[in-house]
Amino acid sequence: MEFLMDPSIWAGLLTLVILEIVLGIDNLVFIAILADKLPPKQRDKARLIGLSLALVMRLVLLSIISWMVTLTKPLFTVWDLTFSGRDLIMLIGGLFLLFKATTELHERLENREHDSGHGKGYASFWVVVTQIVILDAVFSLDAVITAVGMVNHLPVMMAAVVIAMAVMLLASKPLTRFVNQHPTVVVLCLSFLLMIGLSLVAEGFGFHIPKGYLYAAIGFSIVIELFNQIARRNFIRHQSTLPAACTHRRRHPATDGR
């Protein structure tokens, strides 16, 4: 338990929890769309069952990938580069994160929105729950690979996933509302995905990047985004006072010496 006294462990846990929560926002939006196909009384139950089953699946997937990345025995050599099972997982996972983050960033920068269909009547409860679990399995891949790329301890990864899923279960509606009001937060986290994906690709080729550099870059970016949000809020507050000032000038125009 000595590793619990390491500040970098807690920094990695906090960073990973924040990333897992924000990266799961899109998942929550899709789950809300699927749950809307059910009668109102069954929607919360479907969301709870679907995300609970998805949590178990995510932990199993995390355990499997974490075990596979310990496979360091060389499998083959290309030119002067030797690749093991861990290297292949890091390389494939990093490329997946780069692809995922790039496509998501492109969609958000192009201001595209997800379309949802409107069918007649209500869908079957377990059909919707099954769709939620399958959908979360797809979204779990980048979340699990992100966890593997951020920290080295399996208990920390599992704790971050459990905490993030618990937060999403308890606060799905407020989280969705917050991200809709602050889209730059999602863009910032997708940029983190690009950075983590690049570091995984580098590790796949044998170039180790200390995770402390990632923590420092992510922490600095979060502070800058916090300043940006404060400045934007103050600007909006200042703008809201301008109409009253303009109205006052119209009512009391300057005489310019007349």
Short mmCIF file of C-alpha atoms in Angstrom, two decimals:
data_model
loop_
_atom_site.label_atom_id
_atom_site.label_comp_id
_atom_site.label_asym_id
_atom_site.label_seq_id
_atom_site.Cartn_x
_atom_site.Cartn_y
_atom_site.Cartn_z
CA MET A 1 0.00 0.00 0.00
CA GLU A 2 3.05 2.27 -0.12
CA PHE A 3 2.12 3.48 -3.59
CA LEU A 4 -0.93 5.21 -2.04
CA MET A 5 1.47 7.70 -0.43
CA ASP A 6 2.80 8.74 -3.84
CA PRO A 7 1.32 12.14 -4.85
CA SER A 8 1.57 11.21 -8.54
CA ILE A 9 -0.86 8.33 -7.90
CA TRP A 10 -3.50 10.71 -6.58
CA ALA A 11 -2.78 13.20 -9.36
CA GLY A 12 -3.22 10.44 -11.92
CA LEU A 13 -6.43 9.24 -10.24
CA LEU A 14 -7.95 12.73 -10.19
CA THR A 15 -6.94 13.46 -13.78
CA LEU A 16 -8.24 10.11 -14.99
CA VAL A 17 -11.58 10.53 -13.17
CA ILE A 18 -12.07 13.94 -14.81
CA LEU A 19 -11.15 12.55 -18.23
CA GLU A 20 -13.40 9.51 -17.85
CA ILE A 21 -16.35 11.71 -16.84
CA VAL A 22 -16.00 14.24 -19.66
CA LEU A 23 -15.21 11.58 -22.27
CA GLY A 24 -18.38 9.76 -21.21
CA ILE A 25 -20.63 12.73 -21.96
CA ASP A 26 -21.25 11.66 -25.55
CA ASN A 27 -22.11 8.21 -24.25
CA LEU A 28 -24.66 9.71 -21.86
CA VAL A 29 -26.24 11.71 -24.68
CA PHE A 30 -26.73 8.56 -26.77
CA ILE A 31 -28.08 6.69 -23.75
CA ALA A 32 -30.59 9.49 -23.17
CA ILE A 33 -31.71 9.19 -26.80
CA LEU A 34 -32.21 5.42 -26.43
CA ALA A 35 -33.97 5.79 -23.08
CA ASP A 36 -36.42 8.24 -24.62
CA LYS A 37 -37.83 5.34 -26.65
CA LEU A 38 -39.17 3.84 -23.40
CA PRO A 39 -42.16 4.94 -21.32
CA PRO A 40 -41.16 7.75 -18.91
CA LYS A 41 -41.40 5.48 -15.85
CA GLN A 42 -38.86 3.01 -17.28
CA ARG A 43 -36.20 5.47 -18.49
CA ASP A 44 -34.29 5.88 -15.23
CA LYS A 45 -34.39 2.11 -14.63
CA ALA A 46 -33.03 1.40 -18.12
CA ARG A 47 -30.25 3.95 -17.63
CA LEU A 48 -29.30 2.46 -14.25
CA ILE A 49 -29.30 -1.18 -15.44
CA GLY A 50 -27.51 -0.36 -18.69
CA LEU A 51 -24.72 1.65 -17.07
CA SER A 52 -24.31 -0.86 -14.22
CA LEU A 53 -23.83 -3.74 -16.67
CA ALA A 54 -21.53 -1.52 -18.71
CA LEU A 55 -19.43 -0.82 -15.60
CA VAL A 56 -18.86 -4.54 -15.04
CA MET A 57 -17.94 -4.99 -18.69
CA ARG A 58 -15.56 -2.03 -18.55
CA LEU A 59 -13.76 -3.42 -15.49
CA VAL A 60 -13.36 -6.82 -17.16
CA LEU A 61 -12.03 -5.19 -20.32
CA LEU A 62 -9.68 -3.07 -18.23
CA SER A 63 -8.33 -6.16 -16.44
CA ILE A 64 -7.74 -8.01 -19.72
CA ILE A 65 -5.94 -5.12 -21.40
CA SER A 66 -3.90 -4.38 -18.26
CA TRP A 67 -2.78 -8.03 -18.20
CA MET A 68 -1.95 -8.06 -21.90
CA VAL A 69 0.22 -4.94 -21.68
CA THR A 70 2.49 -6.85 -19.25
CA LEU A 71 3.46 -9.17 -22.09
CA THR A 72 6.98 -7.91 -22.79
CA LYS A 73 8.39 -10.98 -24.55
CA PRO A 74 9.57 -9.98 -28.07
CA LEU A 75 7.32 -11.35 -30.81
CA PHE A 76 9.00 -10.09 -33.97
CA THR A 77 11.47 -7.51 -35.25
CA VAL A 78 10.98 -4.97 -38.03
CA TRP A 79 14.27 -3.43 -39.11
CA ASP A 80 15.88 -2.53 -35.76
CA LEU A 81 12.62 -2.30 -33.81
CA THR A 82 11.50 -5.23 -31.62
CA PHE A 83 7.79 -5.51 -30.83
CA SER A 84 6.18 -7.36 -27.92
CA GLY A 85 2.51 -7.94 -27.10
CA ARG A 86 2.53 -4.83 -24.92
CA ASP A 87 4.02 -2.75 -27.73
CA LEU A 88 1.33 -3.89 -30.16
CA ILE A 89 -1.47 -3.03 -27.74
CA MET A 90 0.05 0.38 -27.05
CA LEU A 91 0.49 1.01 -30.77
CA ILE A 92 -3.02 -0.11 -31.78
CA GLY A 93 -4.60 1.66 -28.81
CA GLY A 94 -2.72 4.87 -29.52
CA LEU A 95 -3.75 4.83 -33.17
CA PHE A 96 -7.36 4.20 -32.11
CA LEU A 97 -7.26 7.17 -29.73
CA LEU A 98 -5.74 9.39 -32.42
CA PHE A 99 -8.45 8.35 -34.88
CA LYS A 100 -11.25 8.71 -32.31
CA ALA A 101 -10.10 12.12 -31.09
CA THR A 102 -9.47 13.44 -34.61
CA THR A 103 -12.90 12.43 -35.92
CA GLU A 104 -14.67 13.77 -32.82
CA LEU A 105 -12.76 17.04 -33.02
CA HIS A 106 -13.61 17.35 -36.71
CA GLU A 107 -17.31 16.82 -36.01
CA ARG A 108 -17.33 19.38 -33.22
CA LEU A 109 -15.33 21.97 -35.12
CA GLU A 110 -17.69 21.51 -38.06
CA ASN A 111 -20.56 21.97 -35.57
CA ARG A 112 -22.26 18.72 -36.58
CA GLU A 113 -24.96 17.31 -34.39
CA HIS A 114 -26.08 13.74 -33.82
CA ASP A 115 -29.46 13.02 -35.31
CA SER A 116 -31.98 10.88 -33.54
CA GLY A 117 -34.90 9.07 -35.07
CA HIS A 118 -38.45 9.35 -33.84
CA GLY A 119 -40.30 6.06 -34.03
CA LYS A 120 -43.93 5.40 -33.25
CA GLY A 121 -44.81 3.87 -29.88
CA TYR A 122 -42.39 2.59 -27.24
CA ALA A 123 -39.57 0.09 -27.65
CA SER A 124 -39.07 -3.06 -25.59
CA PHE A 125 -37.33 -2.45 -22.26
CA TRP A 126 -34.64 -5.14 -22.60
CA VAL A 127 -34.03 -4.28 -26.25
CA VAL A 128 -33.15 -0.74 -25.19
CA VAL A 129 -30.99 -1.99 -22.29
CA THR A 130 -29.11 -4.30 -24.67
CA GLN A 131 -28.52 -1.42 -27.06
CA ILE A 132 -27.21 0.71 -24.17
CA VAL A 133 -24.73 -2.01 -23.14
CA ILE A 134 -23.53 -2.55 -26.73
CA LEU A 135 -23.19 1.18 -27.24
CA ASP A 136 -21.22 1.56 -24.01
CA ALA A 137 -18.92 -1.29 -25.06
CA VAL A 138 -17.90 0.78 -28.08
CA PHE A 139 -17.33 3.88 -25.95
CA SER A 140 -15.54 1.82 -23.28
CA LEU A 141 -12.65 1.01 -25.59
CA ASP A 142 -11.24 4.53 -25.72
CA ALA A 143 -11.97 5.03 -22.00
CA VAL A 144 -10.07 1.86 -21.06
CA ILE A 145 -7.16 2.63 -23.39
CA THR A 146 -7.03 6.15 -21.95
CA ALA A 147 -6.81 4.66 -18.45
CA VAL A 148 -3.98 2.34 -19.49
CA GLY A 149 -2.20 5.26 -21.12
CA MET A 150 -2.52 7.53 -18.10
CA VAL A 151 -1.53 5.38 -15.10
CA ASN A 152 0.41 2.19 -14.43
CA HIS A 153 -1.53 0.71 -11.49
CA LEU A 154 -4.60 -1.43 -12.16
CA PRO A 155 -6.32 -0.55 -8.83
CA VAL A 156 -6.02 3.15 -9.70
CA MET A 157 -7.53 2.53 -13.14
CA MET A 158 -10.43 0.55 -11.67
CA ALA A 159 -11.03 3.14 -8.94
CA ALA A 160 -11.13 5.93 -11.53
CA VAL A 161 -13.57 4.01 -13.73
CA VAL A 162 -15.86 3.17 -10.77
CA ILE A 163 -15.84 6.76 -9.49
CA ALA A 164 -16.48 8.17 -12.96
CA MET A 165 -19.34 5.75 -13.64
CA ALA A 166 -20.88 6.49 -10.23
CA VAL A 167 -20.74 10.22 -10.93
CA MET A 168 -22.31 9.70 -14.35
CA LEU A 169 -25.08 7.60 -12.82
CA LEU A 170 -25.87 10.21 -10.18
CA ALA A 171 -25.39 13.34 -12.25
CA SER A 172 -26.03 12.46 -15.89
CA LYS A 173 -28.48 15.29 -16.50
CA PRO A 174 -26.40 18.08 -14.89
CA LEU A 175 -23.26 16.83 -16.68
CA THR A 176 -24.98 16.85 -20.06
CA ARG A 177 -26.32 20.34 -19.39
CA PHE A 178 -22.85 21.60 -18.33
CA VAL A 179 -21.08 20.33 -21.44
CA ASN A 180 -23.82 21.70 -23.69
CA GLN A 181 -23.18 25.09 -22.11
CA HIS A 182 -19.37 24.74 -22.25
CA PRO A 183 -18.41 22.94 -25.50
CA THR A 184 -14.77 24.02 -25.14
CA VAL A 185 -14.41 21.55 -22.25
CA VAL A 186 -15.10 18.63 -24.59
CA VAL A 187 -12.68 20.03 -27.19
CA LEU A 188 -10.04 20.34 -24.48
CA CYS A 189 -10.45 16.72 -23.38
CA LEU A 190 -10.39 15.49 -26.98
CA SER A 191 -7.07 17.34 -27.28
CA PHE A 192 -5.91 15.39 -24.22
CA LEU A 193 -6.90 12.21 -26.07
CA LEU A 194 -4.70 13.24 -28.99
CA MET A 195 -1.76 13.78 -26.64
CA ILE A 196 -2.30 10.48 -24.82
CA GLY A 197 -2.72 8.62 -28.12
CA LEU A 198 0.54 10.09 -29.40
CA SER A 199 2.34 9.01 -26.23
CA LEU A 200 0.97 5.45 -26.59
CA VAL A 201 2.16 5.27 -30.20
CA ALA A 202 5.59 6.49 -29.09
CA GLU A 203 5.71 3.79 -26.39
CA GLY A 204 4.67 1.21 -28.95
CA PHE A 205 7.79 2.12 -30.92
CA GLY A 206 9.96 1.98 -27.80
CA PHE A 207 10.13 5.69 -26.95
CA HIS A 208 8.99 6.20 -23.35
CA ILE A 209 7.40 9.54 -22.44
CA PRO A 210 7.26 10.19 -18.65
CA LYS A 211 3.65 10.48 -17.53
CA GLY A 212 4.58 13.44 -15.34
CA TYR A 213 4.89 15.49 -18.52
CA LEU A 214 1.35 14.51 -19.47
CA TYR A 215 0.02 15.46 -16.03
CA ALA A 216 1.78 18.83 -16.18
CA ALA A 217 0.45 19.61 -19.66
CA ILE A 218 -3.09 18.55 -18.78
CA GLY A 219 -3.05 20.48 -15.50
CA PHE A 220 -1.76 23.62 -17.22
CA SER A 221 -4.45 23.35 -19.90
CA ILE A 222 -7.19 22.94 -17.28
CA VAL A 223 -6.00 26.07 -15.46
CA ILE A 224 -5.99 28.05 -18.73
CA GLU A 225 -9.50 26.79 -19.53
CA LEU A 226 -10.63 27.81 -16.05
CA PHE A 227 -9.30 31.32 -16.65
CA ASN A 228 -11.04 31.32 -20.03
CA GLN A 229 -14.37 30.38 -18.45
CA ILE A 230 -13.99 33.09 -15.79
CA ALA A 231 -13.11 35.70 -18.41
CA ARG A 232 -16.06 34.68 -20.58
CA ARG A 233 -18.45 34.84 -17.64
CA ASN A 234 -17.19 38.31 -16.69
CA PHE A 235 -17.50 39.47 -20.31
CA ILE A 236 -21.11 38.27 -20.52
CA ARG A 237 -21.87 39.93 -17.20
CA HIS A 238 -20.31 43.18 -18.46
CA GLN A 239 -22.23 43.00 -21.73
CA SER A 240 -25.49 42.56 -19.85
CA THR A 241 -24.97 45.96 -18.21
CA LEU A 242 -24.39 47.82 -21.49
CA PRO A 243 -28.05 48.12 -22.63
CA ALA A 244 -28.98 49.86 -19.38
CA ALA A 245 -26.12 52.34 -19.84
CA CYS A 246 -27.09 52.99 -23.46
CA THR A 247 -30.72 53.56 -22.44
CA HIS A 248 -29.56 56.05 -19.82
CA ARG A 249 -27.58 57.99 -22.45
CA ARG A 250 -30.58 58.14 -24.79
CA ARG A 251 -32.73 59.55 -22.02
CA HIS A 252 -30.06 62.09 -20.98
CA PRO A 253 -28.13 63.15 -24.13
CA ALA A 254 -25.09 65.37 -23.78
CA THR A 255 -25.73 69.03 -24.61
CA ASP A 256 -22.18 69.61 -25.93
CA GLY A 257 -22.24 73.14 -24.63
CA ARG A 258 -25.64 74.08 -26.08
#
